[in-house]
Amino acid sequence: MKFLKQASRILAISFVGEVLKAVIPLPIPASVYGLVILLVLLCTGLLRVSQVREAALFLIEIMPVMFIPAAVGLTDAWPSLAPVFWPVAITVVFTTVLVMAVTGQATQFVIQRGKGKKDA
């Protein structure tokens, strides 16, 4: 029952993100709205991590399975993708490396900032 409550909370927040997507005329995916709402709720303490922990861990564990339908869809679209394969592949590799580098630098910054607060 605990898992069901936690999953319901996450789904409710996702639903609010869907509503915001329908109401606000910005090109932002509903999932981003939902994640921002979840972040705000967690940061403000209105929602505690313990209230969503197990359901969130489960969703993270099954995340790779969720990419299978998208991969199958790409194989169906191969005739359309074949002419632009190399430009897309190069762009994907470049942006992946860029995102990893920026994320690593941001993480190191946050860790160093945290160490500075502990020393003070």
C-alpha atoms as a printed R data frame, in Angstrom:
    type eleno elety resid chain resno      x      y       z
1   ATOM     1    CA   MET     A     1  0.000  0.000   0.000
2   ATOM     2    CA   LYS     A     2  2.930  2.320   0.764
3   ATOM     3    CA   PHE     A     3  4.281  1.858  -2.770
4   ATOM     4    CA   LEU     A     4  0.862  2.649  -4.254
5   ATOM     5    CA   LYS     A     5  0.637  5.893  -2.270
6   ATOM     6    CA   GLN     A     6  4.102  6.936  -3.369
7   ATOM     7    CA   ALA     A     7  3.416  6.129  -7.015
8   ATOM     8    CA   SER     A     8  0.122  8.037  -6.785
9   ATOM     9    CA   ARG     A     9  1.942 11.115  -5.532
10  ATOM    10    CA   ILE     A    10  4.386 10.982  -8.430
11  ATOM    11    CA   LEU     A    11  1.552 10.440 -10.929
12  ATOM    12    CA   ALA     A    12 -0.447 13.328  -9.452
13  ATOM    13    CA   ILE     A    13  2.531 15.645  -9.851
14  ATOM    14    CA   SER     A    14  2.994 14.410 -13.426
15  ATOM    15    CA   PHE     A    15 -0.689 15.111 -14.090
16  ATOM    16    CA   VAL     A    16 -0.271 18.685 -12.837
17  ATOM    17    CA   GLY     A    17  2.628 18.989 -15.291
18  ATOM    18    CA   GLU     A    18  0.325 17.817 -18.086
19  ATOM    19    CA   VAL     A    19 -2.273 20.408 -17.078
20  ATOM    20    CA   LEU     A    20  0.358 23.154 -17.043
21  ATOM    21    CA   LYS     A    21  1.524 22.082 -20.505
22  ATOM    22    CA   ALA     A    22 -2.040 22.450 -21.781
23  ATOM    23    CA   VAL     A    23 -2.539 25.842 -20.093
24  ATOM    24    CA   ILE     A    24  0.827 27.558 -20.587
25  ATOM    25    CA   PRO     A    25  1.682 28.210 -24.251
26  ATOM    26    CA   LEU     A    26  5.418 27.473 -23.989
27  ATOM    27    CA   PRO     A    27  7.324 24.766 -25.888
28  ATOM    28    CA   ILE     A    28  8.240 22.944 -22.660
29  ATOM    29    CA   PRO     A    29  7.406 19.240 -22.270
30  ATOM    30    CA   ALA     A    30  4.896 18.314 -19.588
31  ATOM    31    CA   SER     A    31  7.456 16.028 -17.965
32  ATOM    32    CA   VAL     A    32  9.751 19.010 -17.367
33  ATOM    33    CA   TYR     A    33  6.924 20.873 -15.655
34  ATOM    34    CA   GLY     A    34  6.308 17.820 -13.495
35  ATOM    35    CA   LEU     A    35  9.975 17.462 -12.570
36  ATOM    36    CA   VAL     A    36 10.241 21.144 -11.657
37  ATOM    37    CA   ILE     A    37  7.121 20.867  -9.496
38  ATOM    38    CA   LEU     A    38  8.549 17.776  -7.793
39  ATOM    39    CA   LEU     A    39 11.861 19.564  -7.211
40  ATOM    40    CA   VAL     A    40 10.124 22.600  -5.704
41  ATOM    41    CA   LEU     A    41  7.993 20.410  -3.441
42  ATOM    42    CA   LEU     A    42 11.054 18.480  -2.254
43  ATOM    43    CA   CYS     A    43 13.166 21.624  -1.730
44  ATOM    44    CA   THR     A    44 10.442 23.425   0.214
45  ATOM    45    CA   GLY     A    45  9.707 20.418   2.398
46  ATOM    46    CA   LEU     A    46  6.086 20.169   1.303
47  ATOM    47    CA   LEU     A    47  6.978 16.694   0.074
48  ATOM    48    CA   ARG     A    48  9.535 14.567   1.878
49  ATOM    49    CA   VAL     A    49 11.858 12.193   0.067
50  ATOM    50    CA   SER     A    50 10.554  9.351   2.216
51  ATOM    51    CA   GLN     A    51  7.110  9.960   0.717
52  ATOM    52    CA   VAL     A    52  8.297  9.012  -2.790
53  ATOM    53    CA   ARG     A    53 11.587  7.125  -2.304
54  ATOM    54    CA   GLU     A    54 10.599  3.517  -3.080
55  ATOM    55    CA   ALA     A    55  8.425  4.377  -6.083
56  ATOM    56    CA   ALA     A    56 11.115  6.689  -7.463
57  ATOM    57    CA   LEU     A    57 13.795  4.011  -7.068
58  ATOM    58    CA   PHE     A    58 11.578  1.524  -8.881
59  ATOM    59    CA   LEU     A    59 11.016  3.951 -11.755
60  ATOM    60    CA   ILE     A    60 14.751  4.560 -12.031
61  ATOM    61    CA   GLU     A    61 15.417  0.803 -12.077
62  ATOM    62    CA   ILE     A    62 13.001  0.169 -14.958
63  ATOM    63    CA   MET     A    63 14.011  3.255 -16.951
64  ATOM    64    CA   PRO     A    64 16.131  1.316 -19.499
65  ATOM    65    CA   VAL     A    65 13.108 -0.821 -20.380
66  ATOM    66    CA   MET     A    66 11.177  2.335 -21.229
67  ATOM    67    CA   PHE     A    67 13.609  3.093 -24.076
68  ATOM    68    CA   ILE     A    68 12.823 -0.121 -25.953
69  ATOM    69    CA   PRO     A    69  9.656  1.199 -27.671
70  ATOM    70    CA   ALA     A    70 11.539  4.309 -28.826
71  ATOM    71    CA   ALA     A    71 14.360  2.177 -30.246
72  ATOM    72    CA   VAL     A    72 11.863 -0.006 -32.098
73  ATOM    73    CA   GLY     A    73 10.227  3.126 -33.475
74  ATOM    74    CA   LEU     A    74 13.593  4.251 -34.826
75  ATOM    75    CA   THR     A    75 14.020  0.975 -36.700
76  ATOM    76    CA   ASP     A    76 10.631  1.522 -38.330
77  ATOM    77    CA   ALA     A    77 11.683  5.027 -39.372
78  ATOM    78    CA   TRP     A    78 15.053  3.930 -40.827
79  ATOM    79    CA   PRO     A    79 14.196  4.829 -44.447
80  ATOM    80    CA   SER     A    80 13.627  8.434 -43.355
81  ATOM    81    CA   LEU     A    81 16.640  8.521 -41.040
82  ATOM    82    CA   ALA     A    82 19.220  6.911 -43.350
83  ATOM    83    CA   PRO     A    83 20.032 10.079 -45.357
84  ATOM    84    CA   VAL     A    84 20.765 12.091 -42.197
85  ATOM    85    CA   PHE     A    85 22.342  9.313 -40.118
86  ATOM    86    CA   TRP     A    86 25.924 10.656 -39.989
87  ATOM    87    CA   PRO     A    87 25.070 14.292 -39.171
88  ATOM    88    CA   VAL     A    88 22.698 13.102 -36.443
89  ATOM    89    CA   ALA     A    89 25.195 10.554 -35.076
90  ATOM    90    CA   ILE     A    90 27.978 13.154 -34.913
91  ATOM    91    CA   THR     A    91 25.660 15.648 -33.246
92  ATOM    92    CA   VAL     A    92 24.519 13.071 -30.691
93  ATOM    93    CA   VAL     A    93 28.097 12.090 -29.813
94  ATOM    94    CA   PHE     A    94 29.225 15.729 -29.555
95  ATOM    95    CA   THR     A    95 26.296 16.827 -27.412
96  ATOM    96    CA   THR     A    96 26.595 13.744 -25.190
97  ATOM    97    CA   VAL     A    97 30.252 14.507 -24.475
98  ATOM    98    CA   LEU     A    98 29.400 18.179 -23.899
99  ATOM    99    CA   VAL     A    99 26.604 17.350 -21.468
100 ATOM   100    CA   MET     A   100 28.836 14.891 -19.592
101 ATOM   101    CA   ALA     A   101 31.611 17.497 -19.294
102 ATOM   102    CA   VAL     A   102 29.283 20.255 -18.096
103 ATOM   103    CA   THR     A   103 27.572 17.897 -15.648
104 ATOM   104    CA   GLY     A   104 30.946 16.768 -14.295
105 ATOM   105    CA   GLN     A   105 32.109 20.356 -13.824
106 ATOM   106    CA   ALA     A   106 28.846 21.328 -12.124
107 ATOM   107    CA   THR     A   107 29.078 18.307  -9.826
108 ATOM   108    CA   GLN     A   108 32.663 19.120  -8.885
109 ATOM   109    CA   PHE     A   109 31.638 22.713  -8.169
110 ATOM   110    CA   VAL     A   110 28.814 21.603  -5.887
111 ATOM   111    CA   ILE     A   111 31.070 19.103  -4.080
112 ATOM   112    CA   GLN     A   112 33.786 21.709  -3.535
113 ATOM   113    CA   ARG     A   113 31.199 24.217  -2.332
114 ATOM   114    CA   GLY     A   114 29.859 21.621   0.100
115 ATOM   115    CA   LYS     A   115 33.355 20.914   1.438
116 ATOM   116    CA   GLY     A   116 33.898 24.649   1.945
117 ATOM   117    CA   LYS     A   117 30.763 24.895   4.087
118 ATOM   118    CA   LYS     A   118 31.847 21.935   6.221
119 ATOM   119    CA   ASP     A   119 35.242 23.518   6.872
120 ATOM   120    CA   ALA     A   120 33.736 26.868   7.884
